[in-house]
mmCIF file of C-alpha atoms in Angstrom:
data_model
loop_
_atom_site.group_PDB
_atom_site.id
_atom_site.type_symbol
_atom_site.label_atom_id
_atom_site.label_comp_id
_atom_site.label_asym_id
_atom_site.label_seq_id
_atom_site.Cartn_x
_atom_site.Cartn_y
_atom_site.Cartn_z
ATOM 1 C CA MET A 1 -37.475 -28.475 -5.497
ATOM 2 C CA GLY A 2 -35.572 -25.257 -6.470
ATOM 3 C CA THR A 3 -37.112 -21.825 -6.528
ATOM 4 C CA ILE A 4 -36.714 -19.042 -9.152
ATOM 5 C CA MET A 5 -36.789 -15.266 -8.205
ATOM 6 C CA THR A 6 -37.351 -12.696 -10.952
ATOM 7 C CA ARG A 7 -35.525 -9.414 -10.571
ATOM 8 C CA ALA A 8 -35.945 -6.148 -12.636
ATOM 9 C CA LYS A 9 -32.672 -4.611 -13.855
ATOM 10 C CA LYS A 10 -31.974 -0.884 -14.452
ATOM 11 C CA ASP A 11 -32.154 -1.239 -18.234
ATOM 12 C CA GLY A 12 -35.676 -2.715 -18.037
ATOM 13 C CA SER A 13 -34.729 -6.280 -18.661
ATOM 14 C CA GLN A 14 -35.181 -9.112 -16.149
ATOM 15 C CA SER A 15 -32.809 -11.623 -14.544
ATOM 16 C CA TYR A 16 -33.758 -14.943 -12.972
ATOM 17 C CA THR A 17 -32.074 -16.169 -9.848
ATOM 18 C CA ALA A 18 -32.406 -20.028 -9.288
ATOM 19 C CA THR A 19 -31.852 -21.284 -5.730
ATOM 20 C CA ILE A 20 -31.610 -24.919 -4.484
ATOM 21 C CA ARG A 21 -31.619 -25.607 -0.755
ATOM 22 C CA LYS A 22 -31.012 -29.023 0.766
ATOM 23 C CA LYS A 23 -31.900 -29.933 4.322
ATOM 24 C CA GLN A 24 -30.810 -32.684 6.754
ATOM 25 C CA LYS A 25 -32.730 -33.174 9.995
ATOM 26 C CA GLY A 26 -34.603 -29.883 9.419
ATOM 27 C CA LYS A 27 -31.353 -27.834 8.900
ATOM 28 C CA VAL A 28 -30.273 -26.271 5.701
ATOM 29 C CA VAL A 29 -26.890 -27.827 4.908
ATOM 30 C CA LEU A 30 -26.412 -26.706 1.281
ATOM 31 C CA THR A 31 -27.546 -23.637 -0.704
ATOM 32 C CA LEU A 32 -26.713 -23.262 -4.407
ATOM 33 C CA THR A 33 -27.493 -20.143 -6.278
ATOM 34 C CA GLU A 34 -27.137 -19.040 -9.883
ATOM 35 C CA THR A 35 -28.444 -16.151 -12.055
ATOM 36 C CA PHE A 36 -29.665 -16.480 -15.607
ATOM 37 C CA PRO A 37 -30.930 -14.088 -18.301
ATOM 38 C CA ASN A 38 -34.067 -16.165 -18.948
ATOM 39 C CA GLU A 39 -36.366 -18.409 -16.957
ATOM 40 C CA ARG A 40 -35.827 -21.421 -19.238
ATOM 41 C CA SER A 41 -32.175 -21.550 -18.418
ATOM 42 C CA ALA A 42 -32.898 -21.235 -14.744
ATOM 43 C CA LYS A 43 -35.299 -24.172 -14.798
ATOM 44 C CA ARG A 44 -32.778 -26.261 -16.873
ATOM 45 C CA TRP A 45 -30.067 -25.563 -14.300
ATOM 46 C CA ILE A 46 -32.281 -26.556 -11.297
ATOM 47 C CA LYS A 47 -33.266 -29.801 -13.057
ATOM 48 C CA GLN A 48 -29.722 -30.643 -13.871
ATOM 49 C CA ARG A 49 -28.318 -29.831 -10.353
ATOM 50 C CA GLU A 50 -31.158 -31.642 -8.591
ATOM 51 C CA SER A 51 -30.401 -34.702 -10.760
ATOM 52 C CA ASP A 52 -26.730 -34.467 -9.918
ATOM 53 C CA LEU A 53 -27.359 -34.200 -6.185
ATOM 54 C CA ASN A 54 -29.634 -37.239 -6.173
ATOM 55 C CA ALA A 55 -26.657 -39.410 -7.165
ATOM 56 C CA LYS A 56 -25.231 -41.558 -4.467
ATOM 57 C CA GLY A 57 -22.833 -39.573 -2.142
ATOM 58 C CA ALA A 58 -23.266 -36.435 -4.388
ATOM 59 C CA LEU A 59 -24.930 -34.332 -1.634
ATOM 60 C CA ASP A 60 -22.294 -35.047 0.946
ATOM 61 C CA LYS A 61 -19.501 -34.247 -1.616
ATOM 62 C CA ALA A 62 -21.230 -30.885 -2.522
ATOM 63 C CA ILE A 63 -21.521 -30.006 1.217
ATOM 64 C CA HIS A 64 -17.862 -30.687 1.801
ATOM 65 C CA SER A 65 -16.891 -28.670 -1.292
ATOM 66 C CA LYS A 66 -18.857 -25.726 -0.095
ATOM 67 C CA GLN A 67 -17.165 -25.841 3.309
ATOM 68 C CA ARG A 68 -13.678 -25.871 1.681
ATOM 69 C CA LYS A 69 -12.184 -22.412 2.090
ATOM 70 C CA THR A 70 -10.120 -20.822 -0.665
ATOM 71 C CA TRP A 71 -7.265 -18.398 -0.150
ATOM 72 C CA SER A 72 -9.574 -15.600 -1.187
ATOM 73 C CA ASP A 73 -12.004 -16.670 1.539
ATOM 74 C CA VAL A 74 -9.301 -16.792 4.324
ATOM 75 C CA ILE A 75 -7.847 -13.483 3.228
ATOM 76 C CA ALA A 76 -11.292 -11.958 3.463
ATOM 77 C CA ASP A 77 -11.691 -13.511 6.925
ATOM 78 C CA TYR A 78 -8.338 -12.243 7.968
ATOM 79 C CA SER A 79 -9.055 -8.724 6.736
ATOM 80 C CA ALA A 80 -12.488 -8.590 8.380
ATOM 81 C CA ALA A 81 -11.117 -9.714 11.706
ATOM 82 C CA SER A 82 -8.542 -6.797 11.918
ATOM 83 C CA PRO A 83 -9.985 -4.178 14.248
ATOM 84 C CA ASN A 84 -7.779 -1.403 12.860
ATOM 85 C CA GLY A 85 -7.383 -2.444 9.205
ATOM 86 C CA PHE A 86 -3.978 -2.400 7.444
ATOM 87 C CA GLY A 87 -1.686 0.026 5.674
ATOM 88 C CA LYS A 88 -2.042 0.897 2.059
ATOM 89 C CA THR A 89 0.549 -1.596 0.733
ATOM 90 C CA LYS A 90 -0.614 -4.542 2.753
ATOM 91 C CA THR A 91 -4.244 -3.882 1.805
ATOM 92 C CA ALA A 92 -3.401 -3.688 -1.894
ATOM 93 C CA ASN A 93 -1.277 -6.844 -1.727
ATOM 94 C CA LEU A 94 -4.104 -8.832 -0.034
ATOM 95 C CA ALA A 95 -6.676 -7.682 -2.537
ATOM 96 C CA TYR A 96 -4.316 -8.598 -5.445
ATOM 97 C CA LEU A 97 -3.626 -12.097 -4.130
ATOM 98 C CA GLN A 98 -7.430 -12.636 -3.927
ATOM 99 C CA ARG A 99 -7.865 -11.751 -7.617
ATOM 100 C CA LEU A 100 -5.091 -14.027 -8.814
ATOM 101 C CA ASP A 101 -5.929 -17.678 -9.741
ATOM 102 C CA PHE A 102 -4.162 -18.518 -6.499
ATOM 103 C CA GLY A 103 -7.109 -16.928 -4.611
ATOM 104 C CA GLN A 104 -9.377 -19.660 -5.935
ATOM 105 C CA ILE A 105 -7.182 -22.560 -4.738
ATOM 106 C CA ALA A 106 -8.542 -24.299 -1.634
ATOM 107 C CA VAL A 107 -6.283 -23.999 1.386
ATOM 108 C CA GLU A 108 -6.392 -27.763 2.028
ATOM 109 C CA ASP A 109 -5.193 -28.449 -1.521
ATOM 110 C CA THR A 110 -2.121 -26.150 -1.038
ATOM 111 C CA ASP A 111 1.371 -27.582 -0.869
ATOM 112 C CA ASP A 112 4.850 -26.070 -0.929
ATOM 113 C CA HIS A 113 4.779 -26.153 -4.741
ATOM 114 C CA THR A 114 1.664 -24.043 -4.771
ATOM 115 C CA PHE A 115 3.463 -21.269 -2.965
ATOM 116 C CA PHE A 116 6.596 -21.776 -5.239
ATOM 117 C CA LYS A 117 4.452 -21.407 -8.321
ATOM 118 C CA LEU A 118 2.718 -18.308 -7.027
ATOM 119 C CA ALA A 119 6.039 -16.560 -6.574
ATOM 120 C CA GLN A 120 7.233 -17.853 -9.986
ATOM 121 C CA ASP A 121 4.114 -16.497 -11.617
ATOM 122 C CA LEU A 122 4.502 -13.078 -9.892
ATOM 123 C CA LEU A 123 8.166 -12.847 -10.919
ATOM 124 C CA ARG A 124 7.212 -13.695 -14.566
ATOM 125 C CA GLY A 125 4.641 -10.851 -14.438
ATOM 126 C CA ILE A 126 1.352 -12.678 -14.387
ATOM 127 C CA GLN A 127 -1.468 -10.102 -14.046
ATOM 128 C CA ALA A 128 -4.567 -10.450 -11.930
ATOM 129 C CA PRO A 129 -7.893 -9.203 -13.284
ATOM 130 C CA PRO A 130 -8.192 -5.462 -12.519
ATOM 131 C CA ALA A 131 -10.246 -4.367 -9.554
ATOM 132 C CA ASP A 132 -12.228 -2.118 -11.895
ATOM 133 C CA LYS A 133 -13.906 -4.452 -14.379
ATOM 134 C CA ASP A 134 -14.247 -1.615 -16.824
ATOM 135 C CA LEU A 135 -10.497 -1.698 -17.222
ATOM 136 C CA ASP A 136 -10.480 -5.440 -18.118
ATOM 137 C CA CYS A 137 -9.015 -5.989 -21.646
ATOM 138 C CA ARG A 138 -6.632 -8.358 -23.398
ATOM 139 C CA GLU A 139 -3.726 -5.975 -23.137
ATOM 140 C CA HIS A 140 -4.009 -5.879 -19.378
ATOM 141 C CA TYR A 141 -2.855 -9.546 -19.164
ATOM 142 C CA ASP A 142 0.383 -8.934 -20.989
ATOM 143 C CA LEU A 143 3.307 -10.171 -18.855
ATOM 144 C CA LYS A 144 4.919 -7.398 -16.737
ATOM 145 C CA PRO A 145 7.901 -8.954 -15.006
ATOM 146 C CA ARG A 146 8.471 -7.920 -11.327
ATOM 147 C CA GLU A 147 11.622 -7.484 -9.306
ATOM 148 C CA PRO A 148 12.370 -10.101 -6.629
ATOM 149 C CA GLN A 149 11.850 -7.394 -4.026
ATOM 150 C CA THR A 150 8.310 -6.802 -5.240
ATOM 151 C CA VAL A 151 7.592 -10.554 -5.191
ATOM 152 C CA ASN A 152 8.997 -10.648 -1.605
ATOM 153 C CA SER A 153 6.499 -7.980 -0.587
ATOM 154 C CA TYR A 154 3.570 -10.145 -1.718
ATOM 155 C CA MET A 155 4.996 -13.293 -0.057
ATOM 156 C CA ALA A 156 5.669 -11.457 3.220
ATOM 157 C CA THR A 157 2.046 -10.206 3.171
ATOM 158 C CA LEU A 158 0.718 -13.700 2.474
ATOM 159 C CA ARG A 159 2.941 -15.156 5.259
ATOM 160 C CA THR A 160 0.940 -13.112 7.851
ATOM 161 C CA VAL A 161 -2.276 -14.808 6.634
ATOM 162 C CA VAL A 162 -0.640 -18.269 6.644
ATOM 163 C CA ARG A 163 0.780 -17.789 10.145
ATOM 164 C CA TYR A 164 -2.238 -16.070 11.842
ATOM 165 C CA GLY A 165 -5.320 -16.741 9.730
ATOM 166 C CA GLY A 166 -5.923 -20.334 10.776
ATOM 167 C CA PRO A 167 -7.879 -19.649 14.055
ATOM 168 C CA ILE A 168 -9.832 -16.918 12.343
ATOM 169 C CA SER A 169 -11.093 -19.206 9.451
ATOM 170 C CA ARG A 170 -11.159 -22.303 11.646
ATOM 171 C CA ILE A 171 -8.887 -24.269 9.372
ATOM 172 C CA GLU A 172 -5.389 -25.670 9.577
ATOM 173 C CA MET A 173 -2.827 -23.552 7.711
ATOM 174 C CA PRO A 174 -0.029 -25.046 5.668
ATOM 175 C CA ILE A 175 2.654 -23.143 7.693
ATOM 176 C CA ALA A 176 5.416 -25.644 7.229
ATOM 177 C CA GLU A 177 4.761 -25.923 3.488
ATOM 178 C CA PHE A 178 5.024 -22.118 3.148
ATOM 179 C CA GLU A 179 8.278 -21.893 5.080
ATOM 180 C CA THR A 180 9.801 -24.757 2.893
ATOM 181 C CA ALA A 181 8.714 -22.874 -0.277
ATOM 182 C CA LYS A 182 10.225 -19.631 1.099
ATOM 183 C CA LEU A 183 13.559 -21.236 1.620
ATOM 184 C CA THR A 184 13.605 -22.411 -1.947
ATOM 185 C CA LEU A 185 12.461 -19.060 -3.280
ATOM 186 C CA THR A 186 15.235 -17.262 -1.371
ATOM 187 C CA HIS A 187 17.781 -19.790 -2.542
ATOM 188 C CA GLN A 188 16.787 -19.410 -6.140
ATOM 189 C CA GLY A 189 16.665 -15.587 -6.014
ATOM 190 C CA TYR A 190 12.856 -15.350 -6.712
ATOM 191 C CA VAL A 191 12.462 -13.123 -3.609
ATOM 192 C CA ALA A 192 14.958 -10.694 -2.091
ATOM 193 C CA ARG A 193 14.879 -7.886 0.442
ATOM 194 C CA SER A 194 14.823 -4.334 -0.724
ATOM 195 C CA ALA A 195 18.306 -2.817 -1.000
ATOM 196 C CA LYS A 196 19.010 -0.112 1.503
ATOM 197 C CA ARG A 197 19.127 3.309 -0.254
ATOM 198 C CA ASN A 198 21.662 5.957 0.660
ATOM 199 C CA ARG A 199 20.765 8.399 -2.117
ATOM 200 C CA ARG A 200 20.777 12.063 -1.049
ATOM 201 C CA PRO A 201 20.200 14.994 -3.408
ATOM 202 C CA THR A 202 23.211 17.151 -4.106
ATOM 203 C CA PHE A 203 23.134 20.840 -3.412
ATOM 204 C CA ASP A 204 23.011 21.526 -7.134
ATOM 205 C CA GLU A 205 20.118 19.084 -7.615
ATOM 206 C CA MET A 206 18.157 20.729 -4.878
ATOM 207 C CA ASP A 207 18.784 24.163 -6.312
ATOM 208 C CA ARG A 208 17.541 23.098 -9.780
ATOM 209 C CA LEU A 209 14.464 21.451 -8.350
ATOM 210 C CA MET A 210 13.584 24.481 -6.289
ATOM 211 C CA ALA A 211 14.066 26.817 -9.253
ATOM 212 C CA TYR A 212 11.923 24.633 -11.470
ATOM 213 C CA PHE A 213 8.994 24.294 -9.028
ATOM 214 C CA HIS A 214 9.116 27.929 -8.010
ATOM 215 C CA ASP A 215 9.007 29.116 -11.570
ATOM 216 C CA ASN A 216 6.188 26.630 -12.278
ATOM 217 C CA TYR A 217 4.169 27.995 -9.314
ATOM 218 C CA MET A 218 4.746 31.606 -10.173
ATOM 219 C CA ALA A 219 3.488 30.919 -13.704
ATOM 220 C CA ASP A 220 0.208 29.602 -12.295
ATOM 221 C CA THR A 221 -0.428 29.876 -8.556
ATOM 222 C CA ARG A 222 -3.188 27.257 -8.853
ATOM 223 C CA ARG A 223 -0.513 24.628 -9.173
ATOM 224 C CA VAL A 224 0.792 22.585 -6.225
ATOM 225 C CA PRO A 225 3.544 24.686 -4.534
ATOM 226 C CA MET A 226 6.075 21.910 -4.688
ATOM 227 C CA HIS A 227 8.914 24.112 -3.589
ATOM 228 C CA LYS A 228 7.127 24.522 -0.214
ATOM 229 C CA LEU A 229 6.737 20.698 0.048
ATOM 230 C CA ILE A 230 10.385 20.172 -0.783
ATOM 231 C CA GLY A 231 11.322 22.637 1.873
ATOM 232 C CA ALA A 232 8.944 21.044 4.416
ATOM 233 C CA ALA A 233 10.455 17.601 3.638
ATOM 234 C CA ILE A 234 13.935 18.915 4.463
ATOM 235 C CA ALA A 235 12.933 20.866 7.564
ATOM 236 C CA LEU A 236 10.416 18.359 9.025
ATOM 237 C CA ALA A 237 11.905 15.009 7.864
ATOM 238 C CA HIS A 238 8.464 13.322 7.441
ATOM 239 C CA ARG A 239 7.139 11.095 4.724
ATOM 240 C CA GLN A 240 5.227 12.606 1.821
ATOM 241 C CA LYS A 241 1.933 10.950 2.913
ATOM 242 C CA ALA A 242 2.458 12.254 6.440
ATOM 243 C CA LEU A 243 3.056 15.810 5.133
ATOM 244 C CA SER A 244 -0.023 15.638 2.933
ATOM 245 C CA LEU A 245 -2.318 14.613 5.837
ATOM 246 C CA VAL A 246 -1.023 16.568 8.858
ATOM 247 C CA ALA A 247 -3.784 18.862 10.218
ATOM 248 C CA TRP A 248 -3.732 22.367 11.551
ATOM 249 C CA SER A 249 -5.501 21.012 14.620
ATOM 250 C CA ASP A 250 -2.456 18.844 15.310
ATOM 251 C CA PHE A 251 -0.009 21.757 15.107
ATOM 252 C CA ASP A 252 1.014 23.271 18.464
ATOM 253 C CA ALA A 253 2.694 26.516 17.617
ATOM 254 C CA SER A 254 3.390 27.604 21.224
ATOM 255 C CA ASN A 255 5.387 24.381 22.012
ATOM 256 C CA ALA A 256 6.679 23.638 18.390
ATOM 257 C CA ARG A 257 5.011 20.336 18.236
ATOM 258 C CA LEU A 258 3.183 18.446 15.478
ATOM 259 C CA VAL A 259 1.181 15.260 15.860
ATOM 260 C CA VAL A 260 1.567 12.849 12.946
ATOM 261 C CA ARG A 261 -1.410 10.541 12.793
ATOM 262 C CA ASP A 262 -1.081 6.894 11.840
ATOM 263 C CA MET A 263 2.693 7.220 11.455
ATOM 264 C CA LYS A 264 3.942 4.321 9.319
ATOM 265 C CA HIS A 265 4.994 1.231 11.353
ATOM 266 C CA PRO A 266 5.728 -2.337 10.252
ATOM 267 C CA ARG A 267 2.950 -3.721 12.438
ATOM 268 C CA GLU A 268 0.937 -0.825 13.995
ATOM 269 C CA THR A 269 0.392 1.957 11.531
ATOM 270 C CA VAL A 270 -3.335 2.570 12.290
ATOM 271 C CA GLY A 271 -3.611 4.436 15.577
ATOM 272 C CA ASN A 272 0.159 5.031 15.749
ATOM 273 C CA ASP A 273 -0.103 8.775 16.465
ATOM 274 C CA LYS A 274 3.193 10.394 17.257
ATOM 275 C CA GLU A 275 3.904 13.840 18.682
ATOM 276 C CA THR A 276 7.033 15.127 17.030
ATOM 277 C CA TRP A 277 9.186 18.128 17.606
ATOM 278 C CA ILE A 278 9.574 20.833 14.900
ATOM 279 C CA THR A 279 12.753 22.494 13.785
ATOM 280 C CA GLU A 280 13.068 26.271 13.529
ATOM 281 C CA GLU A 281 12.869 26.019 9.791
ATOM 282 C CA GLY A 282 9.904 23.722 9.991
ATOM 283 C CA MET A 283 8.047 26.197 12.172
ATOM 284 C CA LYS A 284 8.564 29.027 9.677
ATOM 285 C CA ILE A 285 7.432 26.955 6.701
ATOM 286 C CA ILE A 286 4.351 25.722 8.421
ATOM 287 C CA SER A 287 3.564 29.303 9.491
ATOM 288 C CA SER A 288 3.908 30.498 6.017
ATOM 289 C CA MET A 289 1.016 28.207 4.754
ATOM 290 C CA PRO A 290 -2.460 29.638 4.337
ATOM 291 C CA ARG A 291 -5.130 28.202 6.621
ATOM 292 C CA SER A 292 -7.481 27.583 3.694
ATOM 293 C CA ASP A 293 -7.901 23.817 4.412
ATOM 294 C CA GLU A 294 -8.007 21.512 7.495
ATOM 295 C CA ARG A 295 -4.666 20.225 6.339
ATOM 296 C CA ILE A 296 -1.414 22.271 6.400
ATOM 297 C CA PHE A 297 -0.241 20.840 3.060
ATOM 298 C CA PRO A 298 -3.562 19.891 1.341
ATOM 299 C CA TYR A 299 -2.213 17.960 -1.586
ATOM 300 C CA HIS A 300 -2.467 14.177 -2.369
ATOM 301 C CA SER A 301 0.713 12.186 -1.745
ATOM 302 C CA ASP A 302 0.413 10.472 -5.077
ATOM 303 C CA THR A 303 0.282 13.916 -6.763
ATOM 304 C CA ILE A 304 3.452 15.000 -4.897
ATOM 305 C CA SER A 305 5.274 11.805 -5.945
ATOM 306 C CA ARG A 306 4.179 12.174 -9.626
ATOM 307 C CA LEU A 307 5.224 15.903 -9.858
ATOM 308 C CA PHE A 308 8.609 15.228 -8.229
ATOM 309 C CA THR A 309 9.252 12.224 -10.517
ATOM 310 C CA GLU A 310 8.321 14.253 -13.600
ATOM 311 C CA ALA A 311 10.478 17.121 -12.585
ATOM 312 C CA CYS A 312 13.567 14.826 -12.064
ATOM 313 C CA LYS A 313 13.022 13.424 -15.530
ATOM 314 C CA ILE A 314 12.817 16.837 -17.122
ATOM 315 C CA LEU A 315 15.854 18.110 -15.254
ATOM 316 C CA LYS A 316 17.722 14.879 -15.892
ATOM 317 C CA ILE A 317 18.242 14.029 -12.294
ATOM 318 C CA ASP A 318 18.724 10.230 -12.053
ATOM 319 C CA ASP A 319 17.446 7.920 -9.359
ATOM 320 C CA LEU A 320 16.051 10.436 -6.922
ATOM 321 C CA HIS A 321 12.780 9.868 -5.111
ATOM 322 C CA PHE A 322 10.837 12.249 -2.974
ATOM 323 C CA HIS A 323 11.448 9.891 -0.017
ATOM 324 C CA ASP A 324 15.150 10.473 -0.514
ATOM 325 C CA LEU A 325 14.518 13.895 0.970
ATOM 326 C CA ARG A 326 13.700 12.237 4.283
ATOM 327 C CA HIS A 327 17.134 10.588 4.159
ATOM 328 C CA ASP A 328 18.723 13.964 3.455
ATOM 329 C CA ALA A 329 16.758 15.661 6.287
ATOM 330 C CA ILE A 330 17.641 13.042 8.943
ATOM 331 C CA SER A 331 21.353 12.910 7.891
ATOM 332 C CA ARG A 332 21.399 16.708 8.045
ATOM 333 C CA PHE A 333 19.976 16.616 11.620
ATOM 334 C CA PHE A 334 23.056 14.574 12.604
ATOM 335 C CA GLU A 335 25.444 16.778 10.603
ATOM 336 C CA ILE A 336 24.307 20.029 12.258
ATOM 337 C CA GLY A 337 24.133 18.346 15.667
ATOM 338 C CA LEU A 338 20.402 19.002 16.090
ATOM 339 C CA GLY A 339 19.447 18.727 19.848
ATOM 340 C CA GLY A 340 23.045 18.569 20.726
ATOM 341 C CA GLY A 341 23.534 15.606 18.321
ATOM 342 C CA SER A 342 21.696 13.241 20.691
ATOM 343 C CA ARG A 343 20.074 10.356 18.954
ATOM 344 C CA ASP A 344 17.346 10.317 21.583
ATOM 345 C CA LYS A 345 16.485 13.924 20.764
ATOM 346 C CA ILE A 346 16.605 13.519 17.054
ATOM 347 C CA LEU A 347 14.045 10.730 17.468
ATOM 348 C CA LYS A 348 11.728 13.305 18.789
ATOM 349 C CA TYR A 349 11.848 15.208 15.533
ATOM 350 C CA THR A 350 11.567 12.150 13.248
ATOM 351 C CA GLY A 351 8.998 10.177 15.238
ATOM 352 C CA HIS A 352 10.954 6.950 15.114
ATOM 353 C CA SER A 353 10.755 4.606 18.117
ATOM 354 C CA PRO A 354 14.025 3.894 19.999
ATOM 355 C CA ASP A 355 14.128 0.339 18.452
ATOM 356 C CA GLY A 356 12.952 1.594 15.016
ATOM 357 C CA SER A 357 14.650 2.054 11.586
ATOM 358 C CA LEU A 358 16.336 5.410 12.101
ATOM 359 C CA SER A 359 19.744 4.092 11.308
ATOM 360 C CA ARG A 360 18.761 3.293 7.677
ATOM 361 C CA TYR A 361 18.238 7.061 7.167
ATOM 362 C CA ILE A 362 21.604 8.173 8.424
ATOM 363 C CA HIS A 363 24.141 8.878 5.628
ATOM 364 C CA VAL A 364 26.467 11.514 7.113
ATOM 365 C CA GLU A 365 28.539 13.170 4.388
ATOM 366 C CA GLN A 366 30.011 16.274 6.102
ATOM 367 C CA GLU A 367 30.234 18.296 9.265
ATOM 368 C CA GLY A 368 27.998 21.387 9.409
ATOM 369 C CA ASP A 369 24.992 22.430 7.392
ATOM 370 C CA LYS A 370 25.000 22.190 3.694
ATOM 371 C CA TYR A 371 21.874 24.322 3.638
ATOM 372 C CA GLU A 372 23.365 27.170 5.694
ATOM 373 C CA GLN A 373 22.634 30.555 4.064
ATOM 374 C CA TRP A 374 20.643 28.637 1.462
ATOM 375 C CA ARG A 375 19.186 31.191 -0.975
ATOM 376 C CA TRP A 376 15.753 29.429 -0.905
ATOM 377 C CA TRP A 377 15.134 29.775 2.863
ATOM 378 C CA PRO A 378 13.721 33.372 2.739
ATOM 379 C CA LEU A 379 11.356 32.289 -0.101
ATOM 380 C CA LEU A 380 10.260 29.159 1.880
ATOM 381 C CA PHE A 381 9.569 31.199 5.004
ATOM 382 C CA ALA A 382 7.534 33.896 3.175
ATOM 383 C CA PRO A 383 3.763 33.636 3.101
ATOM 384 C CA LEU A 384 2.403 31.523 0.173
#
C-alpha cells in the first residue's frame, strides 16, 4: 500500500506527496512518487496506480521503463563524471539539449532520424523551455532560426556524449546512428563549420573607438575604461574573458610574465594554466591599472563585449568583434617581428600550444608597425 507525506509550504498551504514502493525478494525494485495539492487526489492516484500495477506483466513493464535512460539522464551522468567540468559553451549546450523535447527521449528508442530531426528543429529555431521558469511565456517559444554553424556546435557537443557516455551510464550508445545522421546533415547543409574570420580593425576604426571610449570614460570615471581594455587586447593578444579574469597575483613584473588561468582549449580548458610573456606595451598598460581589485582588469567579459558592440553600432563600424582585436594583435606581432619574428617565441606571448590554432589568427597586411607613434599610447600608459 502507498504512503502519503504531508509537507508545509512557505505560503502556509500544504502539499501531499504520495509514494508507492514495490519489492521483490525483499528488495525495492520500483519507487513511484507524485505530489498533489490535496490528500484526496493523492489517495486517488495511489489507488489507480496500485490497480494498474496489479495487472499481468504491469510491474515488470514499469520497472523496465524506470530503468530506461533518457538523453537528459545520460547528459547529467556525463557531466557529473567530469572531474574538471566543461567550458562555458559546452556547459550551456548540454543544459539546453536536456531542456529540449529531445532530452526526454529514451536512448534505446533513438535512431538516425531522431538525430536528424533534432538538428532540423534546431535549425528551424525551436526553443527549449528557459532555465529560469519565471521567464517562461508564450512569446519565448516563437521560432528563432539558427545558422548551420550554431546547429553544428550543438551536434558536436552531443557527439561527445554519444561517443563517451555509454560506459558512464552503463548503456549502449547509438554511435553508428549518430554518425549516419551527421553525414546526411552535412550533405544537406544543416550543419557547417564556422567560417574563418580575417577581420582586422583599420587604423581609422581604432582611432574612432579609442576617442569614443576615452570621451565616455572622462565624462564619468565610474564607467568601464574600455580604451584601456582595447589597448590591452592589442598589446597582450588575449581573449576578453582571459583579460577580465587575470589576477595581480599572476603578474610577474620583474620577468614580464603573466599566468592566464584556464586558457581556452578545445578539450582541456579547466586547469590549462599558461605562463605567457608580456610585450613592452603590455607591461606599461598593466602597470597603469590601479590595484583596487584582485583582478587587473576587473570587468565582466559580457559587459566588455556588449559595450564594444554598442560602440561599433553607434560609430557605424560594420562586422567588428572584440575578439577581432586578438587577430589584429597576433598579426601585428608577426608584422613587427616580435621576438625576432620567430613563431616559437610568438607562441610564448599568445599562449598557444605548438600544435594549436595560431595560424587562424595570422593575417599579415604590411611590414612594420601600424601602431608606431600611435597617439593613444601615452594615454594608455598613463595611470588610470
